[in-house]
């Protein structure tokens, strides 16, 4: 006979595994985020304040305030950011996710992704590409100019595109990309290529200004292999949210970092965060950088591991382990095999060819983490602690045990165990 926990976890996992993520629209943040005004900024990870923010996140806030026209220069933006007039809220509190700093403001266009199975939605900004980008804390004039181009040129054409296509099934792209060597967190070359192949014909049809079309194609294809990540994050977000709020379930439905703390939320424990100091990332640094230059782990992109890919699917992407400084082929396999030990199930949609098409480990169970002592592996970029410097390396972090122990104690107390 199944226990209450087993029944609850089975429901949560089925909701997660059966989710059908479809990109259906583009809308400005204020149209989909409840209560959003120009003085509200969303950020990655669990809650924090201006005073406790890391350097990159403070830089991203400055960029957003300039982008919204609330401050004319950096000095005034810093003053406004610290004035108490700006409200800072986690993306996860509004069904949204954002890579690295995750800063999302009033006018920013967001992907609207619907879970066609249960009808829940997730939102994310458009990936900015490489260079001096907001997600790494840049706040130059060029950063703001690119954000304006995304708002005024790319997003309106993307809206026409997705409407003309009747939606884009993200699960199909992810499933194909996993078979092509992407783990979908740090390696998105295949998924981005499949995405472009999926949309390119319709994109050519809907973009009336050929100069704009040329700019869009260049933006998608030149030094922008991570472009699909934001959409993949939305897919994992609608999947994980589908498993949230189920009484007696011990499945993790959110895992996110803000550069100061990392936090998890658990299906049967509602919207409470369980946090620990953000982990240092073990990995390889670009020339001229070292661990002393790194910010602690940051970003909502750990939703990828929550959804069963990223660090949980490294076996399908052995090429990434050298880039992450994580060993060789056998190490890639071992990372995934360890993640099976702390997962409640396996994906029925994303399978690993070199493990005889076994489904990726899916559904982190807090009981199994505590019982085995195995910590979730998170593939991640390493951000400089200085705003605007950007990515200085890549590696693997481990979600701290403290969060899982505290969540399990809270679960036991609630259940009267």
Coordinates of C-alpha atoms in Angstrom, one line a residue:
X1 CA 0.0 0.0 0.0
X2 CA 1.3 3.4 -1.0
X3 CA 2.0 5.9 1.7
X4 CA 0.6 9.5 1.6
X5 CA 4.0 10.7 0.6
X6 CA 4.4 8.2 -2.2
X7 CA 0.9 9.1 -3.6
X8 CA 1.7 12.8 -3.4
X9 CA 5.0 12.4 -5.1
X10 CA 3.6 10.3 -7.8
X11 CA 1.1 13.0 -8.6
X12 CA 3.8 15.7 -8.5
X13 CA 6.1 13.7 -10.7
X14 CA 3.3 12.9 -13.2
X15 CA 2.4 16.5 -13.5
X16 CA 6.1 17.4 -14.0
X17 CA 6.7 14.7 -16.6
X18 CA 3.5 15.3 -18.5
X19 CA 3.9 19.0 -18.9
X20 CA 3.8 20.3 -22.4
X21 CA 5.6 23.6 -22.7
X22 CA 4.6 25.8 -25.6
X23 CA 5.8 29.3 -26.4
X24 CA 2.6 31.2 -27.2
X25 CA 3.2 34.9 -27.0
X26 CA 5.4 37.9 -26.1
X27 CA 4.2 40.5 -23.7
X28 CA 5.7 43.3 -21.7
X29 CA 6.4 42.4 -18.0
X30 CA 3.7 44.7 -16.7
X31 CA 1.0 42.9 -18.6
X32 CA 1.7 39.5 -17.1
X33 CA 3.3 40.2 -13.7
X34 CA 0.6 41.1 -11.1
X35 CA 1.2 44.4 -9.4
X36 CA 4.2 45.3 -11.6
X37 CA 5.0 49.0 -11.8
X38 CA 8.0 50.9 -12.8
X39 CA 9.4 50.9 -9.3
X40 CA 9.3 47.1 -9.1
X41 CA 12.2 44.9 -10.2
X42 CA 12.3 41.1 -10.2
X43 CA 15.5 39.3 -9.5
X44 CA 16.9 35.8 -9.5
X45 CA 16.9 33.5 -6.5
X46 CA 15.3 33.9 -3.0
X47 CA 14.4 37.3 -1.5
X48 CA 17.1 39.8 -0.8
X49 CA 17.5 43.6 -0.4
X50 CA 19.6 46.2 -2.1
X51 CA 22.0 46.3 0.8
X52 CA 22.6 42.5 0.6
X53 CA 22.9 42.3 -3.2
X54 CA 26.1 41.2 -5.0
X55 CA 28.0 43.5 -7.3
X56 CA 26.6 42.0 -10.6
X57 CA 23.0 42.3 -9.4
X58 CA 23.5 45.9 -8.3
X59 CA 24.9 46.7 -11.7
X60 CA 21.9 45.0 -13.4
X61 CA 19.5 47.1 -11.3
X62 CA 21.3 50.3 -12.4
X63 CA 20.9 49.2 -16.1
X64 CA 17.2 48.5 -15.6
X65 CA 16.6 51.9 -14.0
X66 CA 18.3 53.6 -16.9
X67 CA 16.4 51.4 -19.4
X68 CA 13.1 52.4 -17.8
X69 CA 14.0 56.1 -17.9
X70 CA 13.9 56.4 -14.1
X71 CA 17.5 57.6 -13.9
X72 CA 19.6 59.4 -16.5
X73 CA 23.0 58.2 -15.5
X74 CA 24.8 55.6 -13.2
X75 CA 25.1 58.0 -10.2
X76 CA 21.4 58.8 -10.1
X77 CA 20.5 55.1 -10.7
X78 CA 22.6 54.0 -7.8
X79 CA 21.0 56.7 -5.6
X80 CA 17.5 55.6 -6.6
X81 CA 18.3 51.9 -6.2
X82 CA 19.3 52.5 -2.6
X83 CA 16.6 55.0 -1.8
X84 CA 13.9 52.6 -0.6
X85 CA 11.6 53.6 -3.5
X86 CA 12.4 50.4 -5.5
X87 CA 10.7 47.2 -4.6
X88 CA 12.8 44.0 -5.2
X89 CA 11.0 40.7 -5.6
X90 CA 12.1 37.2 -6.7
X91 CA 11.1 36.2 -10.2
X92 CA 9.9 32.9 -8.8
X93 CA 7.1 34.6 -6.9
X94 CA 5.5 35.6 -10.2
X95 CA 5.9 32.4 -12.2
X96 CA 9.0 33.9 -13.9
X97 CA 12.7 33.0 -14.2
X98 CA 15.8 34.9 -15.2
X99 CA 19.3 33.8 -15.9
X100 CA 22.2 35.1 -13.7
X101 CA 21.0 38.4 -12.1
X102 CA 17.5 37.8 -13.5
X103 CA 16.6 41.5 -13.3
X104 CA 13.3 42.0 -15.0
X105 CA 11.6 45.5 -15.2
X106 CA 8.3 47.0 -16.3
X107 CA 8.8 47.4 -20.0
X108 CA 10.9 44.3 -20.7
X109 CA 9.3 41.9 -23.2
X110 CA 8.8 38.4 -21.8
X111 CA 8.3 35.0 -23.4
X112 CA 4.9 33.7 -22.4
X113 CA 5.1 29.9 -22.2
X114 CA 2.0 27.8 -21.4
X115 CA 1.8 24.3 -20.1
X116 CA -0.9 22.9 -22.4
X117 CA -1.4 20.0 -20.1
X118 CA -2.5 21.9 -17.0
X119 CA -2.8 25.5 -18.2
X120 CA -0.1 27.2 -16.0
X121 CA 2.2 29.8 -17.4
X122 CA 5.9 30.8 -17.1
X123 CA 7.7 33.9 -18.2
X124 CA 11.3 35.0 -18.9
X125 CA 13.2 37.8 -20.6
X126 CA 14.9 37.3 -24.0
X127 CA 18.5 36.2 -23.9
X128 CA 20.7 39.3 -24.6
X129 CA 23.5 37.4 -26.3
X130 CA 27.2 38.0 -25.3
X131 CA 29.1 41.1 -24.3
X132 CA 28.1 43.8 -21.9
X133 CA 24.8 42.3 -20.9
X134 CA 22.4 43.1 -18.0
X135 CA 22.4 39.5 -16.8
X136 CA 26.0 39.8 -15.8
X137 CA 25.6 43.2 -14.3
X138 CA 26.7 45.5 -17.1
X139 CA 25.1 48.9 -17.2
X140 CA 26.8 50.7 -20.0
X141 CA 25.0 52.8 -22.7
X142 CA 25.4 49.9 -25.0
X143 CA 23.7 47.5 -22.5
X144 CA 20.7 49.8 -22.4
X145 CA 20.7 50.3 -26.2
X146 CA 20.6 46.5 -26.7
X147 CA 17.7 46.2 -24.3
X148 CA 15.8 48.9 -26.2
X149 CA 16.4 47.1 -29.5
X150 CA 15.1 43.9 -28.0
X151 CA 12.0 45.7 -26.8
X152 CA 11.3 47.8 -30.0
X153 CA 12.5 45.5 -32.8
X154 CA 13.1 41.8 -31.8
X155 CA 10.1 41.3 -29.4
X156 CA 7.4 42.8 -31.8
X157 CA 8.6 40.6 -34.6
X158 CA 8.8 37.6 -32.3
X159 CA 5.2 38.2 -31.3
X160 CA 4.1 38.2 -34.9
X161 CA 6.2 35.1 -35.5
X162 CA 4.9 33.0 -32.7
X163 CA 1.3 34.0 -33.5
X164 CA 1.8 33.1 -37.1
X165 CA 3.1 29.7 -36.1
X166 CA 0.3 29.0 -33.6
X167 CA 2.9 28.4 -30.9
X168 CA 6.2 26.6 -30.6
X169 CA 6.5 23.3 -28.7
X170 CA 9.6 23.6 -26.6
X171 CA 9.5 20.0 -25.3
X172 CA 10.2 18.8 -28.9
X173 CA 13.2 21.1 -29.3
X174 CA 14.6 20.1 -25.9
X175 CA 14.1 16.4 -26.6
X176 CA 15.9 16.7 -29.9
X177 CA 18.7 18.8 -28.4
X178 CA 19.4 16.3 -25.6
X179 CA 19.9 13.7 -28.4
X180 CA 22.4 16.1 -30.1
X181 CA 24.6 16.6 -27.0
X182 CA 23.0 19.5 -25.1
X183 CA 22.4 19.2 -21.4
X184 CA 20.4 22.5 -21.8
X185 CA 22.0 24.6 -19.0
X186 CA 25.6 25.4 -20.1
X187 CA 25.4 23.7 -23.6
X188 CA 22.6 25.1 -25.7
X189 CA 24.3 25.1 -29.1
X190 CA 22.1 22.3 -30.5
X191 CA 18.9 23.6 -28.9
X192 CA 19.5 27.1 -30.3
X193 CA 20.3 25.7 -33.7
X194 CA 17.1 23.5 -33.7
X195 CA 15.1 26.6 -32.5
X196 CA 16.4 28.7 -35.3
X197 CA 15.7 26.0 -37.9
X198 CA 12.1 25.7 -36.5
X199 CA 11.4 29.4 -36.8
X200 CA 13.5 30.7 -39.7
X201 CA 11.0 30.2 -42.5
X202 CA 8.2 31.9 -40.7
X203 CA 10.6 34.6 -39.4
X204 CA 11.5 35.6 -43.0
X205 CA 7.8 35.8 -43.8
X206 CA 6.7 38.0 -40.9
X207 CA 9.6 40.5 -40.7
X208 CA 8.6 43.2 -43.2
X209 CA 11.7 45.4 -42.8
X210 CA 14.6 43.4 -44.4
X211 CA 17.2 45.5 -42.5
X212 CA 15.5 44.4 -39.3
X213 CA 15.5 40.8 -40.5
X214 CA 19.2 40.9 -41.2
X215 CA 19.8 42.3 -37.7
X216 CA 17.6 39.7 -36.1
X217 CA 19.3 36.8 -37.9
X218 CA 22.7 38.2 -37.0
X219 CA 21.7 38.5 -33.4
X220 CA 20.4 34.9 -33.3
X221 CA 23.4 33.3 -35.0
X222 CA 26.6 35.3 -34.1
X223 CA 28.1 34.4 -30.8
X224 CA 24.8 33.5 -29.2
X225 CA 24.8 29.8 -28.6
X226 CA 23.0 30.3 -25.3
X227 CA 20.0 32.0 -26.9
X228 CA 17.6 29.1 -26.3
X229 CA 18.4 28.9 -22.5
X230 CA 15.7 31.4 -21.5
X231 CA 13.0 29.4 -23.3
X232 CA 14.3 26.1 -21.8
X233 CA 14.1 27.7 -18.4
X234 CA 10.5 28.6 -19.0
X235 CA 9.8 25.0 -20.1
X236 CA 11.3 23.7 -16.8
X237 CA 9.5 26.3 -14.8
X238 CA 6.0 25.4 -16.1
X239 CA 7.0 21.7 -15.5
X240 CA 8.2 22.3 -12.0
X241 CA 5.3 24.6 -11.1
X242 CA 2.9 21.9 -12.2
X243 CA 4.3 19.8 -9.4
X244 CA 4.0 22.5 -6.8
X245 CA 1.6 22.8 -3.9
X246 CA 0.7 19.1 -3.6
X247 CA 0.1 18.2 0.1
X248 CA 2.6 15.6 1.5
X249 CA 4.9 15.9 -1.5
X250 CA 8.7 16.0 -0.9
X251 CA 9.6 17.0 -4.4
X252 CA 11.7 20.2 -5.0
X253 CA 9.9 22.5 -7.3
X254 CA 12.3 25.5 -7.3
X255 CA 16.0 25.8 -6.8
X256 CA 17.5 29.3 -7.4
X257 CA 20.5 31.5 -6.5
X258 CA 20.8 35.2 -6.1
X259 CA 24.6 35.5 -5.8
X260 CA 24.4 35.7 -2.0
X261 CA 22.1 32.8 -1.1
X262 CA 20.7 29.7 -2.8
X263 CA 17.2 28.5 -2.0
X264 CA 14.8 25.7 -2.6
X265 CA 11.0 25.4 -2.4
X266 CA 9.3 22.1 -1.9
X267 CA 5.9 21.0 -3.3
X268 CA 4.3 20.1 0.0
X269 CA 5.7 23.1 1.9
X270 CA 4.1 25.8 -0.1
X271 CA 6.0 29.0 -1.0
X272 CA 8.5 28.9 1.9
X273 CA 12.1 29.2 1.0
X274 CA 14.8 27.2 2.6
X275 CA 18.2 28.9 2.1
X276 CA 21.9 28.6 2.5
X277 CA 24.9 30.7 1.5
X278 CA 25.4 30.5 -2.3
X279 CA 28.0 28.0 -3.1
X280 CA 31.4 28.7 -4.7
X281 CA 31.6 27.2 -8.2
X282 CA 34.3 24.6 -8.9
X283 CA 35.5 25.0 -12.5
X284 CA 37.8 26.5 -15.1
X285 CA 38.5 30.2 -15.4
X286 CA 39.2 32.2 -18.5
X287 CA 42.7 33.6 -19.0
X288 CA 43.4 36.4 -16.5
X289 CA 40.8 35.3 -13.9
X290 CA 40.8 33.2 -10.8
X291 CA 38.6 32.1 -7.9
X292 CA 39.3 35.4 -6.1
X293 CA 37.5 37.3 -8.9
X294 CA 34.3 35.1 -8.9
X295 CA 30.9 35.9 -7.5
X296 CA 29.2 33.1 -5.6
X297 CA 26.7 31.1 -7.6
X298 CA 23.9 33.2 -9.1
X299 CA 20.8 32.8 -11.3
X300 CA 17.4 31.1 -11.7
X301 CA 18.9 28.8 -14.2
X302 CA 19.1 26.0 -11.6
X303 CA 15.5 25.5 -12.7
X304 CA 17.1 23.4 -15.4
X305 CA 18.4 20.9 -12.8
X306 CA 15.0 21.1 -11.0
X307 CA 13.4 20.1 -14.2
X308 CA 15.7 17.1 -14.8
X309 CA 18.3 18.5 -17.3
X310 CA 21.5 20.6 -16.8
X311 CA 23.8 18.9 -14.3
X312 CA 21.4 16.0 -14.1
X313 CA 21.8 15.3 -17.8
X314 CA 25.6 15.6 -18.2
X315 CA 25.8 12.0 -19.4
X316 CA 24.2 13.1 -22.7
X317 CA 26.7 16.0 -23.1
X318 CA 30.1 14.6 -22.3
X319 CA 31.7 17.4 -24.4
X320 CA 30.7 19.9 -21.7
X321 CA 32.7 18.5 -18.9
X322 CA 36.0 19.7 -20.2
X323 CA 34.6 23.2 -20.5
X324 CA 33.3 23.0 -17.0
X325 CA 36.6 21.5 -15.6
X326 CA 34.5 18.6 -14.5
X327 CA 36.7 15.7 -15.8
X328 CA 36.2 13.4 -18.7
X329 CA 33.6 11.1 -20.3
X330 CA 33.3 8.8 -17.3
X331 CA 32.8 11.8 -15.0
X332 CA 29.9 13.0 -17.2
X333 CA 28.2 9.6 -16.9
X334 CA 28.9 9.5 -13.1
X335 CA 27.3 12.9 -12.5
X336 CA 24.1 11.7 -14.0
X337 CA 24.2 8.3 -12.3
X338 CA 24.5 10.1 -9.0
X339 CA 21.5 12.3 -9.7
X340 CA 19.3 9.2 -10.3
X341 CA 20.0 8.4 -6.6
X342 CA 18.3 11.6 -5.4
X343 CA 15.5 11.7 -8.0
X344 CA 12.0 10.3 -7.6
X345 CA 11.7 9.3 -11.3
X346 CA 13.0 9.6 -14.8
X347 CA 11.8 11.8 -17.6
X348 CA 9.4 10.2 -20.2
X349 CA 10.3 13.0 -22.7
X350 CA 14.0 13.6 -22.4
X351 CA 16.2 10.5 -22.9
X352 CA 19.9 9.9 -22.9
X353 CA 21.1 7.9 -26.0
X354 CA 24.4 6.7 -24.4
X355 CA 22.5 5.3 -21.4
X356 CA 20.3 3.2 -23.7
X357 CA 17.8 6.0 -23.9
X358 CA 17.1 6.1 -20.2
X359 CA 15.1 9.1 -19.1
X360 CA 16.9 12.0 -17.4
X361 CA 16.8 12.0 -13.6
X362 CA 13.7 13.9 -12.7
X363 CA 12.2 15.2 -9.4
X364 CA 14.6 15.9 -6.6
X365 CA 13.3 14.3 -3.4
X366 CA 14.5 16.0 -0.3
X367 CA 14.4 12.7 1.6
X368 CA 16.8 11.1 -0.8
X369 CA 19.2 14.0 -0.7
X370 CA 19.4 13.8 3.1
X371 CA 19.5 10.0 3.1
X372 CA 22.2 9.5 0.5
X373 CA 24.3 12.7 1.2
X374 CA 24.4 13.3 -2.5
X375 CA 24.0 16.9 -3.4
X376 CA 22.3 18.2 -6.6
X377 CA 24.9 19.1 -9.3
X378 CA 24.3 22.5 -11.0
X379 CA 26.1 23.4 -14.3
X380 CA 26.7 27.1 -14.3
X381 CA 28.6 30.1 -15.7
X382 CA 30.9 31.8 -13.3
X383 CA 30.2 35.5 -13.0
X384 CA 32.8 38.1 -12.0
X385 CA 32.0 39.7 -8.6
X386 CA 32.5 43.1 -10.4
X387 CA 29.4 44.3 -12.2
X388 CA 29.7 44.3 -16.0
X389 CA 32.9 42.2 -16.3
X390 CA 30.7 39.3 -17.3
X391 CA 31.3 35.6 -17.5
X392 CA 34.9 34.6 -16.3
X393 CA 34.6 30.9 -16.4
X394 CA 32.3 27.9 -16.0
X395 CA 31.9 25.0 -13.7
X396 CA 29.8 22.9 -11.4
X397 CA 28.3 23.9 -8.0
X398 CA 26.6 21.7 -5.4
X399 CA 23.4 22.7 -3.7
X400 CA 24.2 22.8 0.0
X401 CA 22.8 20.1 2.3
X402 CA 21.6 22.7 4.9
X403 CA 18.6 23.6 2.8
X404 CA 17.4 20.0 2.3
X405 CA 17.9 19.1 6.0
X406 CA 15.9 22.2 7.1
X407 CA 13.2 21.5 4.5
X408 CA 12.9 17.8 5.7
X409 CA 12.6 18.9 9.3
X410 CA 9.9 21.4 8.4
X411 CA 8.1 18.7 6.4
X412 CA 8.3 16.3 9.4
X413 CA 6.9 18.9 11.7
X414 CA 4.1 19.7 9.4
X415 CA 3.2 16.1 8.9
X416 CA 3.5 15.4 12.6
X417 CA 6.2 12.8 12.1

